[in-house]
Short mmCIF file of C-alpha atoms in Angstrom, two decimals:
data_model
loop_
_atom_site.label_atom_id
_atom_site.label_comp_id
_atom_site.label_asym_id
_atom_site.label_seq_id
_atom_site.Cartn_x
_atom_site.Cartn_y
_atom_site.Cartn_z
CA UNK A 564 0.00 0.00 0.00
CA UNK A 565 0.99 3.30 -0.75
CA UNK A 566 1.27 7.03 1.01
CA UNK A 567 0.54 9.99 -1.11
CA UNK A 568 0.74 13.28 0.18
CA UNK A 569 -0.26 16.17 -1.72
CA UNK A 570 0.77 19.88 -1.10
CA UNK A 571 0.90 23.65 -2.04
CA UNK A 572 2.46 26.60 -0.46
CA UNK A 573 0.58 29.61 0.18
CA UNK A 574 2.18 33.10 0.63
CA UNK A 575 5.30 34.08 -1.04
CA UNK A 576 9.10 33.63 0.53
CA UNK A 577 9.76 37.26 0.59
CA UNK A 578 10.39 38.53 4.13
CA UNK A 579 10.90 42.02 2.64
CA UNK A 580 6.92 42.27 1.41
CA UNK A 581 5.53 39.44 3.19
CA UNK A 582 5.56 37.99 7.31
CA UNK A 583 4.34 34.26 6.92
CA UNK A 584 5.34 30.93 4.17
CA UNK A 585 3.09 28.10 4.61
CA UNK A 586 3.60 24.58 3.10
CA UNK A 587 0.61 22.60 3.55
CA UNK A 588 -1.12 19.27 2.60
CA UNK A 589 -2.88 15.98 3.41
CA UNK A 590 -1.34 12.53 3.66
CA UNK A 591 -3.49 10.24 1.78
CA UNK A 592 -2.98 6.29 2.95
CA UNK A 593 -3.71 4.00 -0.21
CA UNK A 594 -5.18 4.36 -3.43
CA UNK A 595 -8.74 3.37 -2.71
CA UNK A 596 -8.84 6.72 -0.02
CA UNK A 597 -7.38 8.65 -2.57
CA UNK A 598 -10.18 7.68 -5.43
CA UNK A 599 -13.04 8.47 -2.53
CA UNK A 600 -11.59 11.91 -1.98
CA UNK A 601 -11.09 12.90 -5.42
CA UNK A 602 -14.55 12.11 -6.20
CA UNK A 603 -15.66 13.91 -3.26
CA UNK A 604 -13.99 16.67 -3.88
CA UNK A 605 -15.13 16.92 -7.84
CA UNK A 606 -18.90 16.55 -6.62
CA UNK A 607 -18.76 19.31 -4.61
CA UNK A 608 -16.84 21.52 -6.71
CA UNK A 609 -19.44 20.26 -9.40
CA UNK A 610 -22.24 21.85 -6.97
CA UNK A 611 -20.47 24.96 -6.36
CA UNK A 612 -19.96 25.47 -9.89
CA UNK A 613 -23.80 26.46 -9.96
CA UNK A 614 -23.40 29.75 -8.82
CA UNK A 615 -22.69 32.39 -11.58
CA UNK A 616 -19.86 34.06 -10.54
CA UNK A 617 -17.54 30.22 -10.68
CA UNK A 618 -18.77 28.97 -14.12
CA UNK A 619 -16.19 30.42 -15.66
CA UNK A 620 -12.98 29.89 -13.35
CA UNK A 621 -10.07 27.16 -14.69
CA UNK A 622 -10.05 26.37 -11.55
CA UNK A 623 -11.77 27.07 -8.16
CA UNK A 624 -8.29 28.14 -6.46
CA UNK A 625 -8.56 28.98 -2.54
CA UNK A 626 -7.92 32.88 -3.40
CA UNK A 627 -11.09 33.35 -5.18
CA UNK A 628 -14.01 31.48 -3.17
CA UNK A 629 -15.87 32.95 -0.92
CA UNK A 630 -15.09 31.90 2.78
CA UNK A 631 -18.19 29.93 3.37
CA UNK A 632 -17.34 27.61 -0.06
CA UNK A 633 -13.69 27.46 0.55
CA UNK A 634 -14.74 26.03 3.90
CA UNK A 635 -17.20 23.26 2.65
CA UNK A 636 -14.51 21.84 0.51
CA UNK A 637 -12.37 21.62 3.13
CA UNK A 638 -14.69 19.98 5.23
CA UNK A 639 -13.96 17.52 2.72
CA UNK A 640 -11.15 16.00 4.48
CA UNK A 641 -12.45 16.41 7.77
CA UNK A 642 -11.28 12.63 9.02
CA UNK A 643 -7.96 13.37 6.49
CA UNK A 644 -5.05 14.03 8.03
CA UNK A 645 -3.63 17.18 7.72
CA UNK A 646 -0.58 19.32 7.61
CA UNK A 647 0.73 22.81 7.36
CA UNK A 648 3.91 24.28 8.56
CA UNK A 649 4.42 28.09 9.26
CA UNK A 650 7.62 30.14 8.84
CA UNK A 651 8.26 32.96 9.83
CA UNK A 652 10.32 34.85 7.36
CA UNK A 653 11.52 38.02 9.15
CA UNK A 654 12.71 35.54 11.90
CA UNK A 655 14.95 33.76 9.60
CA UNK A 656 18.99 33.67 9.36
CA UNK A 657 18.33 36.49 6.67
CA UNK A 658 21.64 37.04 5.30
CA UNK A 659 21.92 33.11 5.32
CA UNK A 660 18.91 31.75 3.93
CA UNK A 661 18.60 34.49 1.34
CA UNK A 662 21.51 34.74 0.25
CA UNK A 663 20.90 33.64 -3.19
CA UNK A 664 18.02 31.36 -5.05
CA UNK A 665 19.98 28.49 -4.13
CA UNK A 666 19.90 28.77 -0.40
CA UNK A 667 16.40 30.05 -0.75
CA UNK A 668 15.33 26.55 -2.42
CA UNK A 669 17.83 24.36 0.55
CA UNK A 670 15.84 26.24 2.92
CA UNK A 671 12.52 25.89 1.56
CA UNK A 672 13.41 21.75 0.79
CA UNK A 673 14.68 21.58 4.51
CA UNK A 674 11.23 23.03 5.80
CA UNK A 675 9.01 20.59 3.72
CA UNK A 676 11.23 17.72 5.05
CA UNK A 677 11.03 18.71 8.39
CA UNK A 678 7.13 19.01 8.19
CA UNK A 679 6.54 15.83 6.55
CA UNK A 680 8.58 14.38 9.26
CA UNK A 681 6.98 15.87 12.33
CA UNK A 682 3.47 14.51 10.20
CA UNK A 683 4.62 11.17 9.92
CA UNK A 684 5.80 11.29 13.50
CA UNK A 685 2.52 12.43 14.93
CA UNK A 686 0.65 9.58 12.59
CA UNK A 687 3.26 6.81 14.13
CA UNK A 688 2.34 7.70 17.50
CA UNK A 689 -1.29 7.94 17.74
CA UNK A 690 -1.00 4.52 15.48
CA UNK A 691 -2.11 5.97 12.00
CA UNK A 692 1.33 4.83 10.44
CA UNK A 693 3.37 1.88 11.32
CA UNK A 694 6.70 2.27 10.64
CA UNK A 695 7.76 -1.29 10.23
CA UNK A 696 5.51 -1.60 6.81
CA UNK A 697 7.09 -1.57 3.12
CA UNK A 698 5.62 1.53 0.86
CA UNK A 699 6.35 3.85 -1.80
CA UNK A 700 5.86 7.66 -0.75
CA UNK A 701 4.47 9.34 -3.57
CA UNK A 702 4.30 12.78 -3.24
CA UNK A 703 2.35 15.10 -5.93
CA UNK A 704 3.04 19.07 -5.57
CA UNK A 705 1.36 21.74 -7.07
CA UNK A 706 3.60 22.76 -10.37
CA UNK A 707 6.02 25.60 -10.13
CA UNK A 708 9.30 26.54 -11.31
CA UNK A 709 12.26 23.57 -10.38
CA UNK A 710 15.11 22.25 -12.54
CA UNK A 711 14.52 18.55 -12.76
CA UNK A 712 17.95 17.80 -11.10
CA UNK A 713 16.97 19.98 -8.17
CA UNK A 714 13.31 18.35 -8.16
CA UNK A 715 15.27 14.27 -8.04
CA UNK A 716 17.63 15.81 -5.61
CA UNK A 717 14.43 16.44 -3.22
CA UNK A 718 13.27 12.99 -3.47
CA UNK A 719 16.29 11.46 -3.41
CA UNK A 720 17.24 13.39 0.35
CA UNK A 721 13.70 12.96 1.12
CA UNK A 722 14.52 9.07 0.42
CA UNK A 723 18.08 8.93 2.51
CA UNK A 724 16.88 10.76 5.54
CA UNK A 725 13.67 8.84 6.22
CA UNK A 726 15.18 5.31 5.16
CA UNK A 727 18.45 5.59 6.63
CA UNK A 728 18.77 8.90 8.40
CA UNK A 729 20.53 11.70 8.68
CA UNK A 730 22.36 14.64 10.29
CA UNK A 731 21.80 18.20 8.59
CA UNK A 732 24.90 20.16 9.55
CA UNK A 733 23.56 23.27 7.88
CA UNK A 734 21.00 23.38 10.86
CA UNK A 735 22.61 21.14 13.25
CA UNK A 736 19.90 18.34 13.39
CA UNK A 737 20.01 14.94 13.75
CA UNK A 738 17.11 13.10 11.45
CA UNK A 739 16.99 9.57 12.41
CA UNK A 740 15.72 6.75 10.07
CA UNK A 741 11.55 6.87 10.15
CA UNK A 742 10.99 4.11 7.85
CA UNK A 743 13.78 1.67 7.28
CA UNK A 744 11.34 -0.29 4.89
CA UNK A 745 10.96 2.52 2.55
CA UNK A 746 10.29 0.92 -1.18
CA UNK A 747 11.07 4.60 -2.55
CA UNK A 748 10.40 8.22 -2.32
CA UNK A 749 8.85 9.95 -5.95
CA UNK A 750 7.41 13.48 -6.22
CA UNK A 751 5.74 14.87 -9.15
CA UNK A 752 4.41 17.84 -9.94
CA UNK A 753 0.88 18.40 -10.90
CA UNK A 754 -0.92 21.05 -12.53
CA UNK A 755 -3.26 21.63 -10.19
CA UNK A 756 -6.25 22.51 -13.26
CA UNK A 757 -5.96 18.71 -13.17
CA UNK A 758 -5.46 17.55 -10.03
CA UNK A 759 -8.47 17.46 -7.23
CA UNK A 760 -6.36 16.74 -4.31
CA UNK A 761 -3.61 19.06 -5.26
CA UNK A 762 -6.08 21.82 -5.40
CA UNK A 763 -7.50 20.09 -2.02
CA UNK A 764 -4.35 20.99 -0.77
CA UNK A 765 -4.21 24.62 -2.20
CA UNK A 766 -7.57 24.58 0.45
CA UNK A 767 -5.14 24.17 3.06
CA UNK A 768 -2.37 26.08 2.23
CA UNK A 769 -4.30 29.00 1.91
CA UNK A 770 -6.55 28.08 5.26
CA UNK A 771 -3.95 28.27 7.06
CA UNK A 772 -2.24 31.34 5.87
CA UNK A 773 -5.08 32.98 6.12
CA UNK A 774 -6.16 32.46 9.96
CA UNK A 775 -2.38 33.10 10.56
CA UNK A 776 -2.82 36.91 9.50
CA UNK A 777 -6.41 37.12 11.32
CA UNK A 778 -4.63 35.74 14.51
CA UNK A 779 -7.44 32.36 14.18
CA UNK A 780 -5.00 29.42 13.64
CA UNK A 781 -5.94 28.10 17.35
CA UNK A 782 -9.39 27.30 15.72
CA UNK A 783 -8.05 24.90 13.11
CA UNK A 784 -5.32 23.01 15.53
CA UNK A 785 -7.13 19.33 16.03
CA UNK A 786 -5.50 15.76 16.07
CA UNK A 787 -5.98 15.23 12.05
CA UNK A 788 -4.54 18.90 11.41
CA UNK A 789 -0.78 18.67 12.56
CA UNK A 790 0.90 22.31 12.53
CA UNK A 791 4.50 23.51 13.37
CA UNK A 792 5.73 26.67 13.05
CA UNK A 793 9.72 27.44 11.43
CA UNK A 794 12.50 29.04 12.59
#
């Protein structure tokens, strides 16, 4: 059986014009969940697409709904689990992490690492996940700009540190192994026009950036919505 998580960011990682980053997502456990949600998801879009001023739209992105709708879809994944991490960006080692694009992108790869982790963790320990089982960790992202080494570099440290472990001396952390039977690690990215649970996830992301600039993220903290905040 199979994990797929699927994820967007929300914000922008600018600390000069902007205070908050979010990555955020759900972790989807096997393909037969993943087919229930997607069709879900597509009905109620479907229904929403009724009113006038969504007919037209590519895409219902989170940006555009109305409050109320962006919250029925994602009441969608109400019993999904849940992720989001938070950063900061005016907190950050400014001179070090933005530096250039390429510290930027280690920076922005070490976050999503570390948030999938602390996920995983959580799902371990309240019995969700059990480590000992062999899988393939699919990940699907919403598309944006990555050179395709950079992108099988992800995967492939993704792959290392939760098989085998590691220890990040950029940041000075120890990552032990999570899942020594780890099959293999593959992210793709999606278009989310064509993806339901990568726009799913573009629910989240932006749910949670959101309630972090109207001081509400207490409201959305719950055992299937795991959130940690960066630096």
């Amino acid at each position: 059986m199979n994990i797929y998580v699927f994820s967007d960011e929300s914000g922008i990682f600018d600390y000069k014009h902007h205070e908050w980053f979010v990555y955020a997502g759900i972790v989807v456990i096997g393909k037969q969940e993943m087919d229930m949600l997607s069709r879900k998801f597509l009905a109620l879009e479907k229904k929403l697409r009724q009113k006038t001023k969504y007919r037209k739209m590519s895409e219902l992105k989170a940006k555009y709904l109305d409050e109320k709708d962006k919250k029925k879809l994602l009441g969608v994944f109400c019993e999904t689990y849940k992720f989001a991490i938070a950063i900061k960006l005016n907190h950050l080692d400014l001179k070090r992490v933005f530096h250039n694009q390429k510290s930027k992108q280690n920076y922005m790869d070490f976050a999503y690492r570390f948030i999938l982790r602390k996920a995983f963790e959580h799902m371990i320990g309240r019995g969700s996940l059990f480590p000992d089982e062999a899988f393939d960790l699919i990940i699907n992202e919403d598309n944006h700009h990555i050179a395709e080494c950079d992108l099988q570099q992800k995967s492939d440290t993704i792959y290392k540190e939760f098989k085998e472990g590691t220890f990040r001396t950029t940041f000075g952390v120890l990552f032990p192994p999570l899942f020594e039977n780890l099959r293999k690690v593959e992210i793709t990215l999606r278009d989310s026009v064509n993806s339901a649970l990568v726009r799913g996830a573009d629910i989240v992301a932006n749910t949670v950036y959101t309630s972090l600039l109207k001081n509400e993220l207490d409201v959305l903290e719950n055992d299937d919505f795991y959130i940690e905040f960066l630096p």
